XYZ file of C-alpha atoms in Angstrom:
513
model
C 162.108 165.130 -60.416
C 164.755 166.491 -62.193
C 164.153 169.171 -64.511
C 165.858 167.933 -67.039
C 163.217 164.980 -67.329
C 160.759 167.558 -68.853
C 162.780 168.753 -71.263
C 161.230 167.396 -74.325
C 164.751 166.840 -76.454
C 166.073 164.620 -73.638
C 162.534 162.230 -73.969
C 163.169 162.266 -77.706
C 167.009 161.512 -77.593
C 164.983 158.714 -75.912
C 163.036 157.645 -77.957
C 165.757 158.041 -81.107
C 167.966 155.230 -78.521
C 165.025 152.946 -78.105
C 164.263 153.064 -81.958
C 168.314 152.788 -82.787
C 168.244 149.073 -80.371
C 165.167 147.939 -81.738
C 166.418 148.165 -85.378
C 169.933 147.067 -84.416
C 169.553 143.998 -83.099
C 167.194 141.203 -83.676
C 167.543 139.007 -80.672
C 165.092 139.986 -77.340
C 167.580 138.693 -75.316
C 170.750 141.387 -76.650
C 168.152 144.222 -77.300
C 165.718 144.590 -74.211
C 168.794 145.032 -71.881
C 169.497 147.942 -74.654
C 166.041 149.432 -74.538
C 166.234 149.655 -71.042
C 169.600 151.310 -70.410
C 168.532 153.533 -73.274
C 165.963 154.754 -70.997
C 167.105 154.139 -68.026
C 170.317 156.080 -68.449
C 168.565 159.576 -70.545
C 165.578 160.067 -68.119
C 167.451 158.791 -64.933
C 165.839 155.926 -63.866
C 168.177 153.202 -61.581
C 166.821 150.158 -62.452
C 164.802 148.617 -64.888
C 162.776 145.361 -66.377
C 161.370 144.204 -69.164
C 158.123 141.055 -68.271
C 156.496 139.413 -71.357
C 152.929 138.144 -71.139
C 152.697 134.533 -71.962
C 151.362 133.321 -75.185
C 148.861 131.226 -74.190
C 145.962 132.365 -71.685
C 146.235 131.122 -68.428
C 149.800 131.968 -67.886
C 151.471 134.585 -66.101
C 153.669 137.506 -66.274
C 157.302 136.825 -66.084
C 160.435 138.980 -66.016
C 163.370 138.328 -69.051
C 165.627 141.183 -68.597
C 166.822 142.868 -66.375
C 169.209 146.243 -66.141
C 170.643 149.012 -63.945
C 172.668 151.679 -63.513
C 176.385 152.016 -62.283
C 176.510 152.217 -58.614
C 172.976 150.646 -57.712
C 173.281 147.526 -55.670
C 169.630 145.682 -55.839
C 170.758 141.679 -56.406
C 167.879 140.691 -54.309
C 165.009 142.635 -55.900
C 165.995 141.565 -59.415
C 166.631 137.869 -58.883
C 163.047 138.078 -56.910
C 161.521 139.995 -59.789
C 162.761 137.072 -62.507
C 161.672 134.221 -60.262
C 158.408 135.670 -59.828
C 155.493 135.922 -62.101
C 152.327 137.405 -61.967
C 148.284 137.290 -63.323
C 146.243 140.131 -64.670
C 146.253 142.942 -61.897
C 149.123 141.165 -59.768
C 151.643 144.055 -59.117
C 152.471 146.916 -61.012
C 153.473 144.501 -64.223
C 150.211 142.547 -63.975
C 148.177 145.993 -63.623
C 149.173 147.708 -66.437
C 148.703 143.693 -68.327
C 145.184 143.955 -67.103
C 144.507 148.347 -67.633
C 146.557 148.420 -70.794
C 147.671 151.470 -69.459
C 150.630 152.917 -68.034
C 151.138 152.794 -63.996
C 153.364 155.375 -61.396
C 153.756 154.789 -57.838
C 155.233 157.759 -55.762
C 156.694 155.490 -53.115
C 156.120 151.784 -53.899
C 156.709 150.918 -50.076
C 153.383 152.159 -49.310
C 151.450 151.104 -52.239
C 149.173 147.990 -51.114
C 149.537 146.460 -54.614
C 153.411 145.868 -54.884
C 154.678 142.106 -53.670
C 158.321 143.300 -53.881
C 158.460 145.658 -51.691
C 160.208 144.155 -48.617
C 163.109 143.560 -51.356
C 162.059 147.148 -53.252
C 162.956 148.441 -49.392
C 166.031 146.623 -48.964
C 167.677 147.686 -52.202
C 166.440 151.833 -51.732
C 164.091 151.926 -54.457
C 161.348 154.189 -54.097
C 159.268 155.370 -57.344
C 158.088 153.309 -60.085
C 156.975 153.808 -63.152
C 155.580 150.977 -66.193
C 154.274 150.867 -69.407
C 152.752 147.968 -71.520
C 154.696 147.118 -74.875
C 151.371 146.779 -76.900
C 150.797 146.306 -80.120
C 147.635 144.953 -83.075
C 147.136 141.919 -80.591
C 146.928 143.530 -77.091
C 149.087 143.734 -74.392
C 152.590 141.415 -74.943
C 153.949 142.371 -71.858
C 154.963 145.654 -69.787
C 158.830 147.510 -68.417
C 159.080 148.811 -65.633
C 161.558 151.417 -63.973
C 162.801 152.024 -60.208
C 164.774 155.394 -58.938
C 166.200 156.182 -55.542
C 164.198 158.298 -54.949
C 160.509 159.787 -54.585
C 159.012 160.755 -57.711
C 155.501 162.274 -58.460
C 153.905 160.936 -61.565
C 154.804 163.387 -64.398
C 152.362 163.283 -67.768
C 154.795 163.629 -70.242
C 157.226 160.866 -69.124
C 154.440 159.071 -69.176
C 153.101 159.855 -72.187
C 156.808 159.368 -73.620
C 157.456 156.092 -72.381
C 153.849 154.509 -73.766
C 155.016 155.545 -77.057
C 157.826 153.754 -76.553
C 156.005 150.368 -75.601
C 154.398 151.116 -78.714
C 157.383 150.773 -80.781
C 158.517 147.541 -78.156
C 155.523 145.710 -78.668
C 155.540 146.261 -82.396
C 159.563 144.445 -81.792
C 157.973 141.726 -80.063
C 155.132 141.166 -82.080
C 157.342 140.769 -85.309
C 159.641 139.066 -83.641
C 156.616 136.069 -82.123
C 155.430 136.322 -86.444
C 159.258 135.077 -87.657
C 159.830 132.910 -84.691
C 156.135 131.166 -85.455
C 157.197 131.068 -89.450
C 160.833 130.162 -88.088
C 158.956 127.264 -85.937
C 156.808 126.035 -88.586
C 159.612 126.198 -91.948
C 161.485 123.776 -89.312
C 158.314 121.808 -88.408
C 157.664 121.004 -92.317
C 161.497 120.550 -93.114
C 161.524 118.305 -89.620
C 158.732 116.084 -91.631
C 159.954 116.028 -94.874
C 163.455 114.805 -93.642
C 161.756 112.049 -91.076
C 159.192 110.753 -93.611
C 159.345 107.211 -95.193
C 157.955 108.586 -98.741
C 159.338 110.371 -101.384
C 158.420 113.603 -101.374
C 159.472 115.443 -104.440
C 158.222 118.874 -105.468
C 158.467 120.915 -109.006
C 157.343 124.167 -110.151
C 155.610 124.935 -113.439
C 158.490 124.219 -116.023
C 158.740 120.243 -114.124
C 161.911 121.395 -112.471
C 162.332 120.054 -109.196
C 162.417 122.281 -105.894
C 162.629 120.274 -103.086
C 163.747 116.630 -102.957
C 163.508 115.149 -99.419
C 166.291 112.857 -97.759
C 163.553 109.332 -98.854
C 163.547 110.789 -102.143
C 167.463 110.301 -102.119
C 168.186 107.326 -100.685
C 165.155 105.566 -102.900
C 165.918 107.362 -106.287
C 169.688 107.480 -105.780
C 170.252 110.662 -106.301
C 171.520 114.243 -103.419
C 169.376 116.742 -103.383
C 171.828 119.574 -103.974
C 172.717 117.589 -107.758
C 168.766 117.192 -108.599
C 167.278 120.807 -107.528
C 166.785 122.901 -110.494
C 166.785 119.827 -113.349
C 163.638 118.904 -114.542
C 162.347 116.084 -112.386
C 161.166 114.015 -116.215
C 164.972 113.056 -117.155
C 165.439 112.129 -113.381
C 163.357 109.653 -112.209
C 160.724 109.411 -114.485
C 161.556 106.566 -117.078
C 161.945 107.235 -121.054
C 159.132 105.098 -122.094
C 156.652 107.673 -119.773
C 158.295 111.040 -119.965
C 156.328 112.295 -123.404
C 153.365 111.209 -121.294
C 154.459 113.399 -118.024
C 154.948 116.308 -120.143
C 151.720 115.917 -122.065
C 149.699 116.076 -118.590
C 151.578 119.255 -117.091
C 151.274 121.097 -120.281
C 147.320 119.913 -120.737
C 146.620 120.862 -117.255
C 148.837 124.494 -117.350
C 146.774 124.901 -120.932
C 143.103 124.255 -119.487
C 143.667 123.196 -115.774
C 142.821 119.591 -116.931
C 143.551 117.258 -113.650
C 143.460 113.922 -115.052
C 146.071 112.483 -111.690
C 145.723 115.154 -109.427
C 144.830 113.760 -105.678
C 144.884 110.390 -106.948
C 146.554 107.180 -106.235
C 148.484 105.598 -108.875
C 150.910 102.817 -109.556
C 152.937 103.601 -112.165
C 157.179 102.464 -113.353
C 159.993 105.278 -111.778
C 163.576 105.219 -112.628
C 166.516 105.333 -110.022
C 170.001 107.261 -111.232
C 171.388 104.180 -111.975
C 168.527 103.566 -114.976
C 167.204 100.568 -113.262
C 163.240 100.539 -113.347
C 161.086 99.905 -110.316
C 157.469 99.923 -109.503
C 156.194 103.091 -107.240
C 152.936 104.131 -105.898
C 152.433 108.071 -106.549
C 150.362 111.254 -105.284
C 150.675 114.246 -106.563
C 148.780 117.381 -105.479
C 148.647 121.083 -106.032
C 149.760 123.633 -104.063
C 147.738 126.366 -103.323
C 150.968 129.412 -103.538
C 150.865 132.482 -105.157
C 151.857 132.792 -108.952
C 152.120 129.905 -111.168
C 151.470 126.293 -109.938
C 153.738 124.485 -107.922
C 153.119 120.399 -107.446
C 154.075 118.269 -104.792
C 154.504 114.211 -105.499
C 154.052 111.959 -102.956
C 156.131 108.526 -104.344
C 156.009 105.597 -102.449
C 158.828 102.546 -103.760
C 156.524 99.569 -103.333
C 158.778 96.720 -104.931
C 158.826 94.776 -101.777
C 154.775 94.792 -101.957
C 154.964 93.863 -105.063
C 157.092 91.016 -104.514
C 155.170 89.769 -101.859
C 151.573 90.013 -103.874
C 153.382 88.022 -106.583
C 154.632 85.278 -103.658
C 151.326 85.300 -102.610
C 149.688 84.579 -105.904
C 152.627 81.971 -107.013
C 151.862 80.703 -102.923
C 148.416 80.214 -103.637
C 148.816 79.024 -107.224
C 151.848 75.744 -105.458
C 148.938 74.846 -103.448
C 145.833 74.773 -105.529
C 148.519 72.403 -107.383
C 149.207 70.566 -104.397
C 145.868 69.966 -103.436
C 145.038 68.629 -106.855
C 147.540 65.998 -106.961
C 147.365 65.156 -103.667
C 143.681 64.766 -105.028
C 144.778 62.517 -107.527
C 147.087 60.320 -104.972
C 144.516 59.824 -103.517
C 142.287 58.899 -106.240
C 145.175 56.269 -107.138
C 145.536 55.254 -104.201
C 141.836 53.941 -103.672
C 141.692 52.378 -106.810
C 144.586 50.674 -106.924
C 144.313 49.501 -103.413
C 141.457 48.975 -101.126
C 139.097 49.135 -104.430
C 140.459 46.205 -106.331
C 140.343 44.443 -102.562
C 136.000 45.788 -102.376
C 136.289 44.127 -106.164
C 137.379 40.918 -105.451
C 135.799 41.032 -102.467
C 132.327 41.266 -103.760
C 133.567 38.925 -106.272
C 134.102 36.544 -104.070
C 130.632 36.874 -102.092
C 128.982 36.076 -105.058
C 131.114 33.050 -106.264
C 130.214 31.667 -102.117
C 126.648 32.454 -103.183
C 126.707 30.480 -106.089
C 128.739 27.380 -104.563
C 126.551 27.304 -101.641
C 124.188 24.817 -102.908
C 126.285 22.496 -104.975
C 129.404 22.691 -103.399
C 129.758 23.872 -99.578
C 133.488 23.656 -98.921
C 134.344 25.860 -102.547
C 131.841 28.502 -100.972
C 133.740 28.588 -97.650
C 136.848 29.358 -99.114
C 135.298 31.962 -101.201
C 133.753 33.498 -97.941
C 137.177 33.072 -96.357
C 139.077 34.873 -99.314
C 135.880 37.322 -99.956
C 137.435 37.816 -95.777
C 140.433 38.398 -96.366
C 140.384 41.174 -98.524
C 137.854 42.930 -96.362
C 140.522 42.617 -94.400
C 143.064 43.948 -96.489
C 140.952 46.573 -97.224
C 140.152 48.270 -94.217
C 143.835 47.810 -93.426
C 144.865 50.336 -96.670
C 142.125 52.336 -95.792
C 143.276 53.190 -92.251
C 147.174 53.609 -93.907
C 145.858 55.885 -96.327
C 143.827 58.086 -93.375
C 146.788 58.007 -91.676
C 148.780 59.590 -94.318
C 146.817 62.014 -94.925
C 146.208 62.979 -91.229
C 147.436 61.165 -88.492
C 145.385 59.529 -85.955
C 148.040 60.164 -83.081
C 147.891 64.201 -84.046
C 144.130 63.537 -83.486
C 143.787 61.844 -80.252
C 146.406 63.204 -78.044
C 147.778 66.218 -79.703
C 151.081 67.605 -80.692
C 153.108 66.365 -78.446
C 152.705 62.915 -78.422
C 152.294 63.419 -82.502
C 156.062 65.007 -82.609
C 157.486 62.113 -79.906
C 156.745 59.556 -82.798
C 158.463 61.846 -85.115
C 161.629 60.937 -83.260
C 160.957 57.803 -82.551
C 160.713 57.251 -86.352
C 163.925 59.198 -87.338
C 166.887 57.367 -88.378
C 168.662 60.171 -86.619
C 168.808 60.702 -83.331
C 166.125 63.349 -82.184
C 165.395 65.044 -78.491
C 162.408 66.596 -78.748
C 161.067 69.505 -75.924
C 157.544 70.550 -75.996
C 156.487 73.007 -73.416
C 152.601 74.631 -75.071
C 150.628 74.227 -71.705
C 147.848 72.169 -73.720
C 146.197 71.780 -77.115
C 146.211 74.058 -80.030
C 144.029 75.014 -83.262
C 143.980 71.855 -85.184
C 145.153 73.390 -88.160
C 148.488 74.679 -86.573
C 149.405 71.200 -84.662
C 148.428 69.735 -88.007
C 150.996 72.582 -89.494
C 153.991 72.423 -86.987
C 153.597 68.278 -87.330
C 154.317 67.953 -91.195
C 156.810 71.063 -90.554
C 158.957 68.562 -88.275
C 157.892 65.559 -90.185
C 159.504 67.343 -93.112
C 162.930 68.519 -91.598
C 163.393 65.153 -89.712
C 163.333 63.735 -93.166
C 165.516 66.467 -95.239
C 167.891 65.738 -92.222
C 168.100 62.020 -92.138
C 168.649 61.968 -95.811
C 170.713 65.140 -96.255
C 172.029 66.726 -93.727
C 175.217 63.947 -92.142
C 173.900 64.965 -89.119
C 174.845 62.519 -85.189
C 172.318 64.277 -83.548
C 169.228 66.366 -84.219
C 166.787 68.936 -81.696
C 163.125 69.977 -81.789
C 161.562 72.176 -79.466
C 158.058 73.294 -79.392
C 157.172 76.544 -77.503
C 154.460 79.239 -77.069
C 155.882 82.375 -77.128
C 153.665 85.556 -77.120
C 150.791 84.256 -78.178
C 152.261 81.987 -81.586
C 153.442 78.594 -81.442
C 157.262 78.940 -81.851
C 159.266 75.559 -83.248
C 162.915 75.019 -83.730
C 164.781 72.134 -85.616
C 168.427 72.082 -85.553
C 170.842 69.814 -86.101
C 174.788 69.583 -86.197
C 174.639 68.471 -90.158
C 176.620 69.953 -93.204
C 174.933 72.385 -93.751
C 174.294 74.602 -96.720
C 170.387 74.025 -97.287
C 168.292 75.893 -99.693
C 165.132 76.825 -98.731
C 164.259 77.842 -102.311
C 166.141 74.576 -103.861
C 163.658 72.204 -103.347
C 159.646 71.750 -102.999
C 159.841 70.422 -99.807
C 160.268 73.909 -98.015
C 158.822 75.550 -100.332
C 155.634 73.840 -99.747
C 156.000 73.585 -96.054
C 156.342 78.212 -96.487
C 153.019 77.574 -98.198
C 151.481 75.762 -95.702
C 152.479 78.095 -92.655
C 151.637 81.640 -94.409
C 148.278 80.073 -94.936
C 147.959 80.521 -91.632
C 149.824 83.381 -91.769
C 152.968 81.854 -90.392
C 156.711 82.206 -91.131
C 159.558 80.325 -91.897
C 163.000 80.979 -92.085
C 166.536 78.593 -92.440
C 169.885 79.351 -91.665
C 172.481 76.783 -92.895
C 175.743 78.108 -93.191
C 177.743 75.428 -94.723
C 179.476 73.529 -91.857
C 177.353 74.889 -89.698
C 174.452 72.274 -89.261
C 170.727 73.442 -89.796
C 168.540 75.624 -88.025
C 164.735 75.679 -89.234
C 162.263 77.589 -87.833
C 158.785 78.431 -87.591
C 156.625 80.851 -86.102
C 152.665 80.030 -86.423
C 149.628 82.519 -84.703
C 147.391 80.367 -82.450
C 144.798 83.014 -82.373
């Protein structure tokens, strides 16, 4: 071994060179080669490698960096090192990983636990030393060096390298901690950016600290324009600002958390001054110092509109049911009931004349029979208006064919259902097509109409299209509104596509589960 290796100044220079490399370089892909070169050049080693232990249990130690001195030809050995993984106790790096102590091999070709011996022999490598990169969390990796000559273990060199290993270990642990913090911050930012809800963070003074993309889209501000400004002036309507500020002051004075961690429905304000309903949950972020709060805000305009439409739809259904009941009452009173009353009078008259005037009695009986037949006919017609008999007896296919035959406009019907559907679905489909054909005949000026009914993913899909003038407005009449309500009661949908001059296509889907 060269005598200068025992010289403390030489070892000290090596330690200083490593410390300088760690201080001046933050990236491991840059600092490792500098550390290897500093040690190898100062202590006369020809080749070095850095191995890192896996962050999670169960993995293998992998070579992440190599270095060789000028004139050393060890490309095969370096490539093999980078391609090899060692578990605890395997090879020189695994031995150090397992023991946590430096290891020295005077002749690697003679060591029984050195799997790279053949490649080392071909590269002319003889002696090797390996020491751990250690930190508070244990062994984080290992650094090994090789020489082209036989070298006996040297306690001073080994101790120096162990000290260097501790320095490098601290660097690795610090780098991993910084990387973990960076990844956590990136994950948090990605979650905030991808969130569909508005996420707004404010400090104890009520000023905005964070404003995610969903908040930008919903409220109409750019994040850079609102950071540092008072949140109340931006997204709280004027009528609620005093209450907002009073609640914040009350909490800061005495910790009165009336609204924290509760789901509230209030009103928000956009940049243009328009107000809209929002769902809000405010939580305090547990960080040192003055309180910081995050609000999770969801625009519920669509939900409120759907709830309002549902209430109105239910009201229309009730009103329609009441109107239909009154119509049936009128029809019964004015039609069948009057005929039944007339039949009863005729029967009483026939009884009264049975003995005195048999001929008049027979005439009265004939009249009563006629009135009964008429009442029966009217009752059948009335029942047909409530629910067609053909639909009950034959199902949707013959019922739609009957509607097509009765249509003043030429109608072509195509049905592919594979069997009977639930009665409520058949009834809804029948009335959708009936109303659509009536509208075509009245308003479309069409020459032809197509009706298509088929099963699609467990739902009945209806399509009624014509070649008429188009321009139909679903909100303009009660017929289509009534059909929309009827389908909504079955979780179905109705859409109308009717560009002016382009005909009309009415589509309905009704789940059949």
